[in-house]
PDB file of C-alpha atoms in Angstrom:
ATOM      1  CA  MET N  17      49.466  68.391  96.351  1.00 57.00           C
ATOM      2  CA  VAL N  18      47.126  71.377  96.273  1.00 51.00           C
ATOM      3  CA  SER N  19      45.340  72.082  93.023  1.00 58.00           C
ATOM      4  CA  ALA N  20      44.890  75.585  91.635  1.00 59.00           C
ATOM      5  CA  GLY N  21      41.158  75.338  92.379  1.00 60.00           C
ATOM      6  CA  ASP N  22      41.829  74.364  96.003  1.00 62.00           C
ATOM      7  CA  ALA N  23      44.272  77.240  96.400  1.00 55.00           C
ATOM      8  CA  ALA N  24      41.762  79.704  94.942  1.00 55.00           C
ATOM      9  CA  LEU N  25      39.040  78.407  97.252  1.00 55.00           C
ATOM     10  CA  ARG N  26      41.350  78.738 100.251  1.00 57.00           C
ATOM     11  CA  ARG N  27      42.149  82.359  99.301  1.00 57.00           C
ATOM     12  CA  ARG N  28      38.437  83.188  98.993  1.00 56.00           C
ATOM     13  CA  VAL N  29      37.664  81.648 102.377  1.00 51.00           C
ATOM     14  CA  GLN N  30      40.588  83.447 104.023  1.00 49.00           C
ATOM     15  CA  HIS N  31      39.466  86.717 102.446  1.00 46.00           C
ATOM     16  CA  GLN N  32      35.950  86.187 103.795  1.00 48.00           C
ATOM     17  CA  ILE N  33      37.274  85.403 107.262  1.00 44.00           C
ATOM     18  CA  ILE N  34      39.850  88.196 107.402  1.00 43.00           C
ATOM     19  CA  GLY N  35      37.677  90.779 105.649  1.00 47.00           C
ATOM     20  CA  GLY N  36      34.499  89.435 107.186  1.00 49.00           C
ATOM     21  CA  ARG N  37      32.483  92.589 106.629  1.00 45.00           C
ATOM     22  CA  LYS N  38      33.390  92.981 102.956  1.00 52.00           C
ATOM     23  CA  ASN N  39      30.256  91.362 101.594  1.00 61.00           C
ATOM     24  CA  MET N  40      27.713  92.789 104.002  1.00 82.00           C
ATOM     25  CA  ALA N  41      24.455  93.929 102.500  1.00 94.00           C
ATOM     26  CA  LYS N  42      23.171  97.401 103.293  1.00 96.00           C
ATOM     27  CA  GLU N  43      20.462  95.876 105.495  1.00 97.00           C
ATOM     28  CA  GLU N  44      23.050  93.947 107.526  1.00 97.00           C
ATOM     29  CA  ILE N  45      25.123  97.092 107.954  1.00 98.00           C
ATOM     30  CA  PHE N  46      22.046  99.031 109.073  1.00 98.00           C
ATOM     31  CA  ASP N  47      20.990  96.332 111.556  1.00 98.00           C
ATOM     32  CA  LYS N  48      24.424  96.167 113.183  1.00 98.00           C
ATOM     33  CA  LEU N  49      24.767  99.960 113.196  1.00 98.00           C
ATOM     34  CA  LYS N  50      21.323 100.229 114.782  1.00 98.00           C
ATOM     35  CA  GLU N  51      22.520  97.981 117.626  1.00 98.00           C
ATOM     36  CA  LEU N  52      25.547 100.218 118.162  1.00 98.00           C
ATOM     37  CA  VAL N  53      23.451 103.403 118.121  1.00 98.00           C
ATOM     38  CA  VAL N  54      20.851 102.003 120.532  1.00 98.00           C
ATOM     39  CA  ASP N  55      23.563 100.794 122.916  1.00 98.00           C
ATOM     40  CA  GLN N  56      25.665 103.946 122.807  1.00 97.00           C
ATOM     41  CA  LEU N  57      23.015 106.653 122.613  1.00 98.00           C
ATOM     42  CA  GLY N  58      20.329 104.964 124.711  1.00 97.00           C
ATOM     43  CA  VAL N  59      17.606 105.548 122.129  1.00 98.00           C
ATOM     44  CA  GLU N  60      14.772 103.210 121.172  1.00 98.00           C
ATOM     45  CA  GLU N  61      15.243 100.913 118.179  1.00 98.00           C
ATOM     46  CA  ASP N  62      12.312 102.440 116.285  1.00 98.00           C
ATOM     47  CA  GLU N  63      13.973 105.864 116.477  1.00 98.00           C
ATOM     48  CA  VAL N  64      16.949 104.619 114.460  1.00 98.00           C
ATOM     49  CA  THR N  65      16.019 104.967 110.796  1.00 98.00           C
ATOM     50  CA  MET N  66      18.105 105.642 107.708  1.00 98.00           C
ATOM     51  CA  GLU N  67      16.797 109.226 107.697  1.00 98.00           C
ATOM     52  CA  ALA N  68      17.343 109.909 111.416  1.00 98.00           C
ATOM     53  CA  SER N  69      19.677 112.820 112.098  1.00 98.00           C
ATOM     54  CA  MET N  70      22.404 111.796 114.507  1.00 98.00           C
ATOM     55  CA  GLN N  71      22.181 115.085 116.394  1.00 97.00           C
ATOM     56  CA  ASP N  72      18.651 116.390 115.883  1.00 98.00           C
ATOM     57  CA  ASP N  73      16.700 113.116 116.061  1.00 98.00           C
ATOM     58  CA  LEU N  74      18.968 110.904 118.166  1.00 98.00           C
ATOM     59  CA  GLY N  75      20.476 113.568 120.432  1.00 98.00           C
ATOM     60  CA  ALA N  76      24.117 112.717 119.775  1.00 97.00           C
ATOM     61  CA  ASP N  77      26.647 115.348 120.757  1.00 95.00           C
ATOM     62  CA  SER N  78      30.169 115.583 119.378  1.00 91.00           C
ATOM     63  CA  LEU N  79      31.598 113.194 121.997  1.00 94.00           C
ATOM     64  CA  ASP N  80      28.852 110.658 121.252  1.00 96.00           C
ATOM     65  CA  LEU N  81      29.744 110.832 117.571  1.00 94.00           C
ATOM     66  CA  VAL N  82      33.444 110.277 118.268  1.00 93.00           C
ATOM     67  CA  ASP N  83      32.616 107.240 120.422  1.00 96.00           C
ATOM     68  CA  LEU N  84      30.261 105.898 117.773  1.00 96.00           C
ATOM     69  CA  VAL N  85      32.838 106.372 115.022  1.00 96.00           C
ATOM     70  CA  MET N  86      35.377 104.431 117.072  1.00 96.00           C
ATOM     71  CA  SER N  87      32.878 101.591 117.457  1.00 97.00           C
ATOM     72  CA  VAL N  88      32.048 101.692 113.739  1.00 97.00           C
ATOM     73  CA  GLU N  89      35.734 101.527 112.844  1.00 97.00           C
ATOM     74  CA  GLU N  90      36.227  98.522 115.108  1.00 97.00           C
ATOM     75  CA  GLU N  91      33.033  96.700 114.145  1.00 96.00           C
ATOM     76  CA  PHE N  92      33.183  97.216 110.391  1.00 96.00           C
ATOM     77  CA  GLY N  93      36.919  97.509 109.826  1.00 95.00           C
ATOM     78  CA  VAL N  94      36.724 100.916 108.176  1.00 96.00           C
ATOM     79  CA  LYS N  95      38.647 104.082 108.962  1.00 95.00           C
ATOM     80  CA  VAL N  96      36.558 107.246 109.140  1.00 95.00           C
ATOM     81  CA  ALA N  97      38.641 110.275 108.191  1.00 93.00           C
ATOM     82  CA  ASP N  98      38.066 113.415 110.256  1.00 89.00           C
ATOM     83  CA  GLU N  99      37.127 115.398 107.162  1.00 92.00           C
ATOM     84  CA  ASP N 100      34.543 112.751 106.210  1.00 93.00           C
ATOM     85  CA  LEU N 101      32.958 112.938 109.648  1.00 89.00           C
ATOM     86  CA  GLU N 102      31.806 116.481 108.885  1.00 88.00           C
ATOM     87  CA  ASN N 103      29.601 115.137 106.062  1.00 91.00           C
ATOM     88  CA  ILE N 104      27.958 112.421 108.135  1.00 94.00           C
ATOM     89  CA  LYS N 105      24.650 113.742 109.398  1.00 96.00           C
ATOM     90  CA  THR N 106      22.250 110.780 109.358  1.00 98.00           C
ATOM     91  CA  VAL N 107      22.269 107.075 110.113  1.00 98.00           C
ATOM     92  CA  GLY N 108      21.946 106.510 106.359  1.00 98.00           C
ATOM     93  CA  ASP N 109      25.104 108.545 105.762  1.00 97.00           C
ATOM     94  CA  ILE N 110      27.010 106.184 108.060  1.00 97.00           C
ATOM     95  CA  VAL N 111      25.527 103.090 106.398  1.00 98.00           C
ATOM     96  CA  ASN N 112      26.490 104.383 102.948  1.00 97.00           C
ATOM     97  CA  TYR N 113      29.976 105.311 104.167  1.00 97.00           C
ATOM     98  CA  ILE N 114      30.522 101.800 105.525  1.00 96.00           C
ATOM     99  CA  GLU N 115      29.063 100.176 102.413  1.00 96.00           C
ATOM    100  CA  ASP N 116      31.376 102.192 100.156  1.00 94.00           C
ATOM    101  CA  ARG N 117      34.497 101.358 102.149  1.00 92.00           C
ATOM    102  CA  ALA N 118      33.949  97.900 103.618  1.00 81.00           C
TER     103      ALA N 118
END
């Protein structure tokens, strides 16, 4: 027989496994996003800061941003609405967006 405590523990573990990114700290989000940006845009790690402009500092064009958003959606399990994409200008904007929705 499963106790109420065991059932609650099982639900928490399942939630952590299924929603694995839910409890990520901002630093973890930034580190993983940095990997994606470096891989996709071919920039150096030290160029990727919270303040870095995706277009001006990192040289991303609109197609790069679409590809990056698709990777972000897959990696972090968030959906980025088209209208929200217009407000994302910096790496920090993406980190905050993920943190608010993950």
